C-alpha positions as a Markdown table, in Angstrom:
| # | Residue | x | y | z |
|---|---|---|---|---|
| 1 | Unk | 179.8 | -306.4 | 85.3 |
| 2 | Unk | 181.0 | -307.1 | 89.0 |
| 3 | Unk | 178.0 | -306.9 | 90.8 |
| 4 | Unk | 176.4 | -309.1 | 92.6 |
| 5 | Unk | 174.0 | -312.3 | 92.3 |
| 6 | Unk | 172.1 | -312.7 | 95.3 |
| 7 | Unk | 169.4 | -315.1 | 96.5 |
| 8 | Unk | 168.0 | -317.2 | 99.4 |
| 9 | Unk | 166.2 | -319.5 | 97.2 |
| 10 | Unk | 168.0 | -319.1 | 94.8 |
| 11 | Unk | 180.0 | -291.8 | 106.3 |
| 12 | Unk | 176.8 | -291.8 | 105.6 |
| 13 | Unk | 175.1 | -288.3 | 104.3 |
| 14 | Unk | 172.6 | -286.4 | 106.5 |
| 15 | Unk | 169.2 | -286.8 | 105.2 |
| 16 | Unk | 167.6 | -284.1 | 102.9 |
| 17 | Unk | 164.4 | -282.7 | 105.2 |
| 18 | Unk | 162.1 | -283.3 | 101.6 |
| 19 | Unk | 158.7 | -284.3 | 102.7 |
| 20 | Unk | 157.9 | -288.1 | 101.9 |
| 21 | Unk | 154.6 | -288.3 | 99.6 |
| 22 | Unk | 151.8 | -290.3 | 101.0 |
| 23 | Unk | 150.0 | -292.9 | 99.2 |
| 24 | Unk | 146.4 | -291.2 | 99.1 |
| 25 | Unk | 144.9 | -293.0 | 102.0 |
| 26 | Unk | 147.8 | -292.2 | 104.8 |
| 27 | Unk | 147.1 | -292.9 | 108.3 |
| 28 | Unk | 147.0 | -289.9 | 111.4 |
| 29 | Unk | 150.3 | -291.0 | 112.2 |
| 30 | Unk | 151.6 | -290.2 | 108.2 |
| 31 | Unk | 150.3 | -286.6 | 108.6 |
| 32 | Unk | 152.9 | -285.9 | 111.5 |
| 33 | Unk | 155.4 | -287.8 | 109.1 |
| 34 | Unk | 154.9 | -285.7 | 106.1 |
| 35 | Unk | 155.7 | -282.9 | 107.7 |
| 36 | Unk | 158.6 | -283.6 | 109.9 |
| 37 | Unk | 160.3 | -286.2 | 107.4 |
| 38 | Unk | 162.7 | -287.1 | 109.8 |
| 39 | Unk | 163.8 | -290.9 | 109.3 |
| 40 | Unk | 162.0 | -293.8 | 110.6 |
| 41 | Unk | 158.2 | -291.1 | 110.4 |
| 42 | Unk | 155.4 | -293.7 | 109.4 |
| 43 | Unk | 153.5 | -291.9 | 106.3 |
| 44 | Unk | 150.4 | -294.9 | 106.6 |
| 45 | Unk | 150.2 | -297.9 | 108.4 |
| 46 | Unk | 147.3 | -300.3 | 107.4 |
| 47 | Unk | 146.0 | -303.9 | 109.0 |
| 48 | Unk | 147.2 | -306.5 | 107.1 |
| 49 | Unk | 147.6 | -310.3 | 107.5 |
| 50 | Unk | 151.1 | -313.0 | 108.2 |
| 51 | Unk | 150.5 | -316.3 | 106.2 |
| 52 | Unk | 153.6 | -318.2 | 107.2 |
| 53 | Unk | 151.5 | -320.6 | 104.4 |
| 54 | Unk | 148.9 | -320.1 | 101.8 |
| 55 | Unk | 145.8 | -320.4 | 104.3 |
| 56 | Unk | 148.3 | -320.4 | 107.6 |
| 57 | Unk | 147.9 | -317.8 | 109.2 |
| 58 | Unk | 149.3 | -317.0 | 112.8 |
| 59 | Unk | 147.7 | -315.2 | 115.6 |
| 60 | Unk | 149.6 | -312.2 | 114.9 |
| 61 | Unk | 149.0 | -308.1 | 115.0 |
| 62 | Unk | 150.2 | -307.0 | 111.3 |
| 63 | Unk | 150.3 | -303.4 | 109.5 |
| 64 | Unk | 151.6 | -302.7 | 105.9 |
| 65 | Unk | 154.0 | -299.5 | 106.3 |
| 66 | Unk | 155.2 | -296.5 | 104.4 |
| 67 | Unk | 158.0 | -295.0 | 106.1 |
| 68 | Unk | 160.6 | -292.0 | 105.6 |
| 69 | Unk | 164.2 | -293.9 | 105.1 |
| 70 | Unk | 167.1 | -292.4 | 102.8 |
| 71 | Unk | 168.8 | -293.4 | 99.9 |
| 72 | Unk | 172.1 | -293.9 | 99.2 |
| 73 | Unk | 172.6 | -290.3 | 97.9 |
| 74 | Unk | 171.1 | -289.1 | 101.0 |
| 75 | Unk | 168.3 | -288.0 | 100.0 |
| 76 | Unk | 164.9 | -288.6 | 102.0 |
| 77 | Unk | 162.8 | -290.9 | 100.2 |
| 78 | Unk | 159.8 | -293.4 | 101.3 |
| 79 | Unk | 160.2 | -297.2 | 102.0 |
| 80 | Unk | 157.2 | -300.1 | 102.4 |
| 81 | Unk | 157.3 | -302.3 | 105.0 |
| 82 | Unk | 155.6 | -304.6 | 107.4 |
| 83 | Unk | 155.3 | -304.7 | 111.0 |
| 84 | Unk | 154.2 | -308.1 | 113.2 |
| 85 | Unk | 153.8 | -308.5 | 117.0 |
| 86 | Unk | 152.4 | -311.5 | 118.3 |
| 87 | Unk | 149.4 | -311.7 | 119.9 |
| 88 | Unk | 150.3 | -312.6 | 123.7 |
| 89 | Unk | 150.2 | -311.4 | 126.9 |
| 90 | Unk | 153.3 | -310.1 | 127.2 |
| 91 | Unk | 153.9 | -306.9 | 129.4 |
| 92 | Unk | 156.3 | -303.9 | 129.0 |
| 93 | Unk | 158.6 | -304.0 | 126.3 |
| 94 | Unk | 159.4 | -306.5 | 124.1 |
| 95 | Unk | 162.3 | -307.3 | 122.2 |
| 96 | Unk | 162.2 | -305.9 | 118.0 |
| 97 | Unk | 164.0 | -307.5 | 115.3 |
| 98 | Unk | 164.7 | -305.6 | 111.9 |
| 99 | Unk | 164.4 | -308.4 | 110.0 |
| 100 | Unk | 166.1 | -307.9 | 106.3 |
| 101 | Unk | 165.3 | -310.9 | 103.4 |
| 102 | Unk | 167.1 | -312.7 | 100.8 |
| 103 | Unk | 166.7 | -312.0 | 96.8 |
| 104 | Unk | 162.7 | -312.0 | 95.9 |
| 105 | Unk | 163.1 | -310.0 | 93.2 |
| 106 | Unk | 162.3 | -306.1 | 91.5 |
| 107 | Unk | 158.7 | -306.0 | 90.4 |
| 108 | Unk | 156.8 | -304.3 | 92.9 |
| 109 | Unk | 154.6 | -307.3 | 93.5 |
| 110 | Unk | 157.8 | -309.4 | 94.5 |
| 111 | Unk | 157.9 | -307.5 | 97.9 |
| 112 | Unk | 157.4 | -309.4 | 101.1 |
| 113 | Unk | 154.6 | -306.6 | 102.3 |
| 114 | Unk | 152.9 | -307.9 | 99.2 |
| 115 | Unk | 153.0 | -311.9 | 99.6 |
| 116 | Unk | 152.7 | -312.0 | 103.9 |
| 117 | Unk | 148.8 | -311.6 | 103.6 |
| 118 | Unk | 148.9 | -314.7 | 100.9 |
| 119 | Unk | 151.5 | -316.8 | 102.4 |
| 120 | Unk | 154.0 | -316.8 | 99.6 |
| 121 | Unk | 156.9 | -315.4 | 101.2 |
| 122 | Unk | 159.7 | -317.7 | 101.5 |
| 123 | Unk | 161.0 | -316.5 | 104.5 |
| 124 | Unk | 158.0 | -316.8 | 106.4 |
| 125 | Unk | 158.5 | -319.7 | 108.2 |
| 126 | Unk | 162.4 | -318.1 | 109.5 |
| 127 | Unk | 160.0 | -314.7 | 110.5 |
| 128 | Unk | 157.7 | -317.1 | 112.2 |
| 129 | Unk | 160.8 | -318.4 | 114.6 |
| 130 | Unk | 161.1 | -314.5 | 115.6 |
| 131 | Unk | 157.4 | -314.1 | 116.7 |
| 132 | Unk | 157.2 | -317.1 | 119.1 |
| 133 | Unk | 159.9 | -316.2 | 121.1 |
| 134 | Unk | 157.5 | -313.1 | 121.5 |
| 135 | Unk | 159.5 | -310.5 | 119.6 |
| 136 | Unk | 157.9 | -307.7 | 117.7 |
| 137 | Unk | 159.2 | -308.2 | 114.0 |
| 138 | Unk | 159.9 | -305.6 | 111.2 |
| 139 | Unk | 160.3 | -306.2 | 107.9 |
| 140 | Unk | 161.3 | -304.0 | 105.2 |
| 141 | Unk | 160.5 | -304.2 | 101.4 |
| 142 | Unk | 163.5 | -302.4 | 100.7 |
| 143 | Unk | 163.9 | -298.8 | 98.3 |
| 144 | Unk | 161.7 | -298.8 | 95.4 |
| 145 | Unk | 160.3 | -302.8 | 96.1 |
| 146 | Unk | 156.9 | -301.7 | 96.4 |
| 147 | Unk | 157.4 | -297.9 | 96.2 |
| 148 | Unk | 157.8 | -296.2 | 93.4 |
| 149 | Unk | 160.9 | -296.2 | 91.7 |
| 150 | Unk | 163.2 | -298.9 | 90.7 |
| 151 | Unk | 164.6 | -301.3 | 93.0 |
| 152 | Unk | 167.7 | -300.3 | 94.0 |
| 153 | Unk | 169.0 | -304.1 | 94.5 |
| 154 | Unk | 172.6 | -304.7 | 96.7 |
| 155 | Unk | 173.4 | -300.9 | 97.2 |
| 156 | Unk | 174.2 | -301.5 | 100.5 |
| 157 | Unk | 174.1 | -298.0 | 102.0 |
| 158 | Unk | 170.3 | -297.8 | 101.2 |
| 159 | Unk | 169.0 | -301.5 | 102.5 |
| 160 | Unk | 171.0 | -300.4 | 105.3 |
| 161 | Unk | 169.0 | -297.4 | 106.3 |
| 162 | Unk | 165.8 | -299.5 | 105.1 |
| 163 | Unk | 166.8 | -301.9 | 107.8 |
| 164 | Unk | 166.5 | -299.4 | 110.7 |
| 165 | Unk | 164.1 | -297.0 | 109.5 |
| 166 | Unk | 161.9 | -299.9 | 109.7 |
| 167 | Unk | 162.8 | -300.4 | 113.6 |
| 168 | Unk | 162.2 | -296.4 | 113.9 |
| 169 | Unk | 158.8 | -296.8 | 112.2 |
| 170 | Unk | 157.6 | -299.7 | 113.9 |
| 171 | Unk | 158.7 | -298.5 | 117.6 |
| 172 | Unk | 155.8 | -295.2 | 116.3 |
| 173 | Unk | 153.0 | -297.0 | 115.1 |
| 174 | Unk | 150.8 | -296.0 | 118.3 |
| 175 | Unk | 148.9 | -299.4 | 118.0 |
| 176 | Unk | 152.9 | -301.5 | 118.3 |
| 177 | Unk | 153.6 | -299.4 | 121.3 |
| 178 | Unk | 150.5 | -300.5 | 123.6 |
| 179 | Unk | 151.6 | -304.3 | 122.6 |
| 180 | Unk | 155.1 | -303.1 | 123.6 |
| 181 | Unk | 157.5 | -301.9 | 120.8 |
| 182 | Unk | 158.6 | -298.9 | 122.3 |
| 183 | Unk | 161.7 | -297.3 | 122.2 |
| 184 | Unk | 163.0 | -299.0 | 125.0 |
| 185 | Unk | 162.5 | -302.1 | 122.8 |
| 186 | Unk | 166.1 | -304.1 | 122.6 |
| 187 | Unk | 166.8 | -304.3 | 119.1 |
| 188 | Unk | 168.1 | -307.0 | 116.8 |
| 189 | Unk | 169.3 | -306.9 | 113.3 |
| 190 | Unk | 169.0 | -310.7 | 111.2 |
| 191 | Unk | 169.2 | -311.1 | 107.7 |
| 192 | Unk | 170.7 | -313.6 | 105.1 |
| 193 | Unk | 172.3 | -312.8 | 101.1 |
| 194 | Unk | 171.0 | -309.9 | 99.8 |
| 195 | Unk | 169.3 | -309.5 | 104.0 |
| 196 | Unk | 172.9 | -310.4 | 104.7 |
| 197 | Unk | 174.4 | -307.2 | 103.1 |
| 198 | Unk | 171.8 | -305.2 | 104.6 |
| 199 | Unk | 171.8 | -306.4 | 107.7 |
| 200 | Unk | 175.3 | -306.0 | 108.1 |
| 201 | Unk | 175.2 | -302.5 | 106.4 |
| 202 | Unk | 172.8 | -301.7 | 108.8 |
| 203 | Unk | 175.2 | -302.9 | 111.8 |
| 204 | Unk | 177.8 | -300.6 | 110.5 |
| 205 | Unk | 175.4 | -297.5 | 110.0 |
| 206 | Unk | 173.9 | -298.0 | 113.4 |
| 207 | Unk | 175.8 | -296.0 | 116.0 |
| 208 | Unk | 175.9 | -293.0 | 113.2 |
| 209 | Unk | 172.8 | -293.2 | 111.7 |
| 210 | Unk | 169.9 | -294.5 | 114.2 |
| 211 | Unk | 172.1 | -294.1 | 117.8 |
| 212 | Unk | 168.5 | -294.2 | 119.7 |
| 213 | Unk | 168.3 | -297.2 | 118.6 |
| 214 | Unk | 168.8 | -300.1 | 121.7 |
| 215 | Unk | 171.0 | -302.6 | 119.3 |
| 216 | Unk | 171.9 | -305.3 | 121.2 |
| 217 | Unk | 173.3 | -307.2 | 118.2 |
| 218 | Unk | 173.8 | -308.2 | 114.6 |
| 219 | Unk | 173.3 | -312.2 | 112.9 |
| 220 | Unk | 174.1 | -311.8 | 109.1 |
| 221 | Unk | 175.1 | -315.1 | 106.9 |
| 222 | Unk | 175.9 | -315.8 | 103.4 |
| 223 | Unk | 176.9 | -312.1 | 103.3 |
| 224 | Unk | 177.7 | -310.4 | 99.9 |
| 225 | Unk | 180.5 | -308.2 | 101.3 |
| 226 | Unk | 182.5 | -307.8 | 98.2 |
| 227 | Unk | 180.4 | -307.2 | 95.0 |
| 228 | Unk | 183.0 | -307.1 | 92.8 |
| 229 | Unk | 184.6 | -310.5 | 93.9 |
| 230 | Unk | 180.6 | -312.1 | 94.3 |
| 231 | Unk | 179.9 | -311.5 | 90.4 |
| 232 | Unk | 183.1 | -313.0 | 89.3 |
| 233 | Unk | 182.3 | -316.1 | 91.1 |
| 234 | Unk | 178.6 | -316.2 | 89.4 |
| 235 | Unk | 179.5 | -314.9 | 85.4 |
| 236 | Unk | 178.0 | -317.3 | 83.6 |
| 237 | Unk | 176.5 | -319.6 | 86.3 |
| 238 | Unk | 173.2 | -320.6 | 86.4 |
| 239 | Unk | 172.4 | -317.7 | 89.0 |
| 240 | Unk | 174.5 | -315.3 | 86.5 |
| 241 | Unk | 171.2 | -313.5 | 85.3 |
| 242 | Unk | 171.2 | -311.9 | 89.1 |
| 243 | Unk | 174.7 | -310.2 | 88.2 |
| 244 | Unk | 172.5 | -307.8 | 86.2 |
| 245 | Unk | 170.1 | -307.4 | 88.1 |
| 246 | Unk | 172.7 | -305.9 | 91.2 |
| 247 | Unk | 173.5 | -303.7 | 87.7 |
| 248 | Unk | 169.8 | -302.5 | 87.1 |
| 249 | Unk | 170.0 | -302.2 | 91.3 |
| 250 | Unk | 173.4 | -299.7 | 91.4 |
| 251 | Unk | 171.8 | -297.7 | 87.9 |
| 252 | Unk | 168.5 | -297.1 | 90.0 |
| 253 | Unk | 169.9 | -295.7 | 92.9 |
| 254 | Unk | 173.1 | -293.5 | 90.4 |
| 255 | Unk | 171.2 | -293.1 | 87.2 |
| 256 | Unk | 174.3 | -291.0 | 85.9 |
| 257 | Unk | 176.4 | -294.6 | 86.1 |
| 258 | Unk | 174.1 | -295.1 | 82.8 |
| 259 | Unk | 173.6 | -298.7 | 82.5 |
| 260 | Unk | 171.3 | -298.4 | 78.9 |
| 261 | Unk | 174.4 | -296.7 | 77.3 |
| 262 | Unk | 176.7 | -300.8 | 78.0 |
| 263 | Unk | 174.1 | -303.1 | 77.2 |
| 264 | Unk | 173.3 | -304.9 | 73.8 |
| 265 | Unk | 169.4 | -306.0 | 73.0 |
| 266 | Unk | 169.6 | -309.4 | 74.9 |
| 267 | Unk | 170.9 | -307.2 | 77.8 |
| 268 | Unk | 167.7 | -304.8 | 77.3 |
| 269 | Unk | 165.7 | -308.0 | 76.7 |
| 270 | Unk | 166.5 | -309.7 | 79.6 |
| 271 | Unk | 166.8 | -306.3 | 82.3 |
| 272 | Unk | 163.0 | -305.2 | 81.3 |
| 273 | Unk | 162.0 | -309.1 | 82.3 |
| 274 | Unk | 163.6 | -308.1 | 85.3 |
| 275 | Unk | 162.5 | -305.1 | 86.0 |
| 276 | Unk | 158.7 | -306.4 | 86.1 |
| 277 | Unk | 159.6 | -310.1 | 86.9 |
| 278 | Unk | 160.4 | -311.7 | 90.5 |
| 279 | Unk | 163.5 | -314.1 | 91.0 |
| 280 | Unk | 161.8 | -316.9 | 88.9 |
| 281 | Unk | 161.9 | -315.2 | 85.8 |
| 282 | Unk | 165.0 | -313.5 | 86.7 |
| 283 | Unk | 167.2 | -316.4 | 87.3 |
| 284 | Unk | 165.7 | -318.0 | 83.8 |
| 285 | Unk | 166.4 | -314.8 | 82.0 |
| 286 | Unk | 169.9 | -314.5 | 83.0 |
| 287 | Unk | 170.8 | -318.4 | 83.3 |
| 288 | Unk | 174.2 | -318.9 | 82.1 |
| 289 | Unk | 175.0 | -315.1 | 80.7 |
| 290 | Unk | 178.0 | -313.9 | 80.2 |
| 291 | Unk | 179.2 | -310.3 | 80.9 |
| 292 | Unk | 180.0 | -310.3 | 76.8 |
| 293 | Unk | 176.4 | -311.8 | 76.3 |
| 294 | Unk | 174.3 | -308.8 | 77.5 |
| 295 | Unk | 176.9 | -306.1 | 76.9 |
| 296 | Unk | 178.7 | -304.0 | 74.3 |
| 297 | Unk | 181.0 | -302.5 | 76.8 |
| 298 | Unk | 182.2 | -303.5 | 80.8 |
| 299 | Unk | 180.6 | -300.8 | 83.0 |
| 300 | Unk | 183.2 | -302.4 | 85.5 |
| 301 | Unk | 186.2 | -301.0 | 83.3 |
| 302 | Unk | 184.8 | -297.7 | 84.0 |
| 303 | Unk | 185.5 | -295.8 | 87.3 |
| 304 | Unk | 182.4 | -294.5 | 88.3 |
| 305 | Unk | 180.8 | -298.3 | 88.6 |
| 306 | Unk | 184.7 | -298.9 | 90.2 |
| 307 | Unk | 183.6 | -296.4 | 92.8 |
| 308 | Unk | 179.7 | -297.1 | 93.3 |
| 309 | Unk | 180.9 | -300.7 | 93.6 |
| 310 | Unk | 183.9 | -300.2 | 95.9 |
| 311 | Unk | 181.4 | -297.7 | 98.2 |
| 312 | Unk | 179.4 | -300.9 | 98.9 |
| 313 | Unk | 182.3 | -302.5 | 100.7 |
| 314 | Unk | 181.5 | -304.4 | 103.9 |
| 315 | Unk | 184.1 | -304.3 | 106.6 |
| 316 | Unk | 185.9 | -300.9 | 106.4 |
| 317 | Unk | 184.1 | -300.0 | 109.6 |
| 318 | Unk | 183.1 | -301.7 | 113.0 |
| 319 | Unk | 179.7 | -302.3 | 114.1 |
| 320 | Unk | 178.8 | -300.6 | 117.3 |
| 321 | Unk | 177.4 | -304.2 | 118.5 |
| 322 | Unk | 178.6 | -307.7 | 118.8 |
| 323 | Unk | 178.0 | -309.7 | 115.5 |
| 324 | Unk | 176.9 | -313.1 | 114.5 |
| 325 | Unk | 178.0 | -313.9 | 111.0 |
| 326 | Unk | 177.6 | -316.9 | 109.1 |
| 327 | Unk | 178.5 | -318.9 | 105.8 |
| 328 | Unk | 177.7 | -322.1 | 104.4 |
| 329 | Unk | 181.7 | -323.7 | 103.2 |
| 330 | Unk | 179.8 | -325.1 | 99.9 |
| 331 | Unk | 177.8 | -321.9 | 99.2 |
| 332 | Unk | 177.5 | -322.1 | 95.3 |
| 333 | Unk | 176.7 | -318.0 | 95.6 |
| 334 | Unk | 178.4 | -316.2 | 97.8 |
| 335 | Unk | 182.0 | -317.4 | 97.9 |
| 336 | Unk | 182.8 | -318.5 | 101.4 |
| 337 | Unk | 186.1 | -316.7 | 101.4 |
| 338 | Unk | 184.0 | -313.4 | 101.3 |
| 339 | Unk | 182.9 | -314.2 | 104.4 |
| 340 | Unk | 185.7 | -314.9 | 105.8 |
| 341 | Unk | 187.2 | -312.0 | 105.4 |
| 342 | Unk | 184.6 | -309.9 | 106.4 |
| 343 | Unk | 185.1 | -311.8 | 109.3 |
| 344 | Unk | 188.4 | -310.6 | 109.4 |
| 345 | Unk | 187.7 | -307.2 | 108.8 |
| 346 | Unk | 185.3 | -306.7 | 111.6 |
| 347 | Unk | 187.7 | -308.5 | 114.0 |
| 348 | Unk | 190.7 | -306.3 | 112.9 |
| 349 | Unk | 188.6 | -303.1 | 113.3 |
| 350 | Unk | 187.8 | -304.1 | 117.3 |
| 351 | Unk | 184.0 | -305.5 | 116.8 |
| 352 | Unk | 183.0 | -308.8 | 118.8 |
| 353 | Unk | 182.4 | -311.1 | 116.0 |
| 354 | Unk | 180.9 | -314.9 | 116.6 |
| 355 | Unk | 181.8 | -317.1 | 113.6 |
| 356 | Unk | 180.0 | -320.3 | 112.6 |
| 357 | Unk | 180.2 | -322.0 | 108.8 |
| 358 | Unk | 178.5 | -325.1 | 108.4 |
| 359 | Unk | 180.4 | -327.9 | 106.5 |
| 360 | Unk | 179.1 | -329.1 | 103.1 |
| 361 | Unk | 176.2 | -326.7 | 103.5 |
| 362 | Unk | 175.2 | -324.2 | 99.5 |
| 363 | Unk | 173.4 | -321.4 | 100.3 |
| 364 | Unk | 170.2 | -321.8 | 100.6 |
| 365 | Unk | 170.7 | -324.6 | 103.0 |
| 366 | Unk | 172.8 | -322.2 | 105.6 |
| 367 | Unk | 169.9 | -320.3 | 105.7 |
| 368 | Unk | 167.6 | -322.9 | 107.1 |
| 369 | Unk | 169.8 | -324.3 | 109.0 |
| 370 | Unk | 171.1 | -321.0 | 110.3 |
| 371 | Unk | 168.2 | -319.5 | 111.6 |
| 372 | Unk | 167.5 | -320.9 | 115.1 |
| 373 | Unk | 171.4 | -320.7 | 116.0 |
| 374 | Unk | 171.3 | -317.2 | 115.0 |
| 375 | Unk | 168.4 | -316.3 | 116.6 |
| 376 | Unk | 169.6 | -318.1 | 119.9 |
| 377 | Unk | 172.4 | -315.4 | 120.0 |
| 378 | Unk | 170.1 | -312.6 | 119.5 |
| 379 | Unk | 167.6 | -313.7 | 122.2 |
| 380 | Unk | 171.2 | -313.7 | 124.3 |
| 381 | Unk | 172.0 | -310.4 | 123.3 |
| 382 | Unk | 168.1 | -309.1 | 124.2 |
| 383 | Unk | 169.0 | -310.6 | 127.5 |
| 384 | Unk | 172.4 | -308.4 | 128.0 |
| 385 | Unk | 174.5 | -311.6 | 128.5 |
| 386 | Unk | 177.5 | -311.6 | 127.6 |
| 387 | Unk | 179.5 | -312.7 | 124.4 |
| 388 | Unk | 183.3 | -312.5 | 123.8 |
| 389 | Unk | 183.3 | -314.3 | 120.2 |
| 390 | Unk | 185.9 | -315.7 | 118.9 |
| 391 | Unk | 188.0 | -313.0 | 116.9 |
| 392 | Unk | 191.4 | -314.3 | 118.4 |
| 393 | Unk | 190.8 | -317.9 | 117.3 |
């Protein structure tokens, strides 16, 4: 099953004009957003809390979202999220990052909206680096992580459109825009594995899909940019369990691929864990599978998984900002030759790209380690200074 297993700890189609359902209790700003459905509409925004820690909190503003976004099909459909901005005395507007996270899992009560107010969001801590330089942070749970629906884990066309709707809804929440996320915000995009993908799906889809939007710049590391090649790398490895959960991801967002018609009972055993589980129980589940062991039948010998697969390619078109990508050389996930050649890709296709791997580092590592260099070269980018990257080394 070539599809991905993704973790940190471990042309697109117009939108449909369908009104996006509320969740009972929405907000003034979610009436205007029901009826105009336009991408980026907040249907409710609620107060909630940022615990970079159980018990940590930081001095932060915080509202829970429901947004209008679109899925892969493009369809309009309605996204959770959270937007942060810190408490200071900053003046005019401030700079937003789109923050997009690693693998948590596809039970609803994996999503980061979910965990922020208790402090169990890995991540946290890399969010927290964000908000004391000052910017305004948005975070996306991602299609059906949260909402209803399934998950639709590493289709990259919808985390894409997560990823900016989320900028969109935060730059209209009338409370962000008197602390100064407006929409002449400069905008960043940062996000790592399965935030990699998204991120960088969002960088392509950006000058298309959300043009108002002032991107000043992309940072995406340990990126999945090839599905098929990521899930050979991973049959049968301990983080092999994730290969079918990308599966159970691709057959949420294109029921008609029919992923219950391949699978044998371990492989219905083990996707209903994952479909209420987070990554814990996911990566136990799947730990050491085989394709053989969960299925009667390759979906991947049949074209339209060839084609759902193939459509979540990275690379076939340059981002309308410069990029700051990133791999660790001993990531144990994500080969490192996939990022390479997205590198490639987005250098042959005329983006600015900045390259840095860090020697000796798996994946999870890169990620820490990562995150202040990356987020250096955004604050650059908010400042308009200039970057030629290194394509033609």
């Amino acid at each position: 099953m070539a599809v991905a297993a993704l973790c940190v700890s471990g042309g697109a189609a117009a939108p449909a004009a369908a009104a996006a359902p509320g969740d009972g209790h929405a907000s003034s700003h979610g009436a205007a957003a029901a009826k105009a459905a336009q991408p980026g509409d907040v249907v409710s925004a609620e107060p909630t809390d940022f615990q970079v820690f159980p018990g940590v909190s930081l001095p932060t503003h915080a509202w829970k979202i429901q947004y209008n976004s679109t899925s892969a099909d493009g369809t309009s459909d309605t996204v959770s999220g959270t937007v942060l901005v810190p408490k200071d005395d900053r003046e005019g507007p401030r700079p937003l990052l789109t923050y997009a996270v690693g693998t948590v899992g596809i039970g609803d009560q994996c999503a980061p909206s979910a965990n922020f107010p208790v402090g169990k969001t890995k991540e946290a801590p890399l969010i927290e680096g964000a908000l004391l330089r000052g910017w305004a942070v948005a975070v996306t749970d991602y299609e059906g992580l949260g909402t209803p629906g399934t998950h639709t884990y590493t289709v990259g066309r919808a985390a894409g459109t997560a990823v900016l709707d989320a900028a969109r809804a935060a730059q209209r929440i009338p409370e962000a825009q008197e602390k100064g996320v407006t929409q002449d915000s400069p905008v960043g995009i940062m996000g790592y594995s399965q935030g990699g993908q998204a991120s960088g799906w969002a960088a392509e889809l950006a000058g298309s899909y959300a043009p108002e939007l002032k991107v000043k710049g992309t940072a995406s590391g340990g990126v999945p940019a090839d599905l098929p090649k990521v899930a050979d790398y991973n049959d049968g490895d301990d983080e092999a369990g994730l290969v079918l959960m990308s599966a159970i991801g691709h057959d949420a967002a294109y029921p008609a691929l029919g992923l219950d018609t391949y699978l044998n009972d371990e492989g219905r055993r083990i996707t209903k864990i994952m479909k209420e589980g987070c990554l814990a129980e996911a990566q136990e589940a799947g730990a050491g599978k085989s394709v053989e062991d969960v299925t009667t039948t390759d979906p991947n010998d049949q074209p339209d998984w060839q084609q759902r697969l193939a459509e979540d390619k990275l690379g076939t078109k340059a981002p309308s900002a410069p990029v700051y990508l990133y791999h660790g050389e001993a990531d144990e996930i994500i080969p490192y030759d996939v990022g390479k050649q997205l590198r490639a890709d987005w250098c042959a296709k005329g983006d600015t790209v900045e390259w840095t791997s860090f020697p000796l580092a798996q994946h999870a590592t890169t990620a820490v380690l990562a995150s202040i260099p990356a987020m250096n070269w955004l604050g650059d980018r908010f400042k308009d200074e200039p970057t030629q990257g290194d394509c033609a080394g």
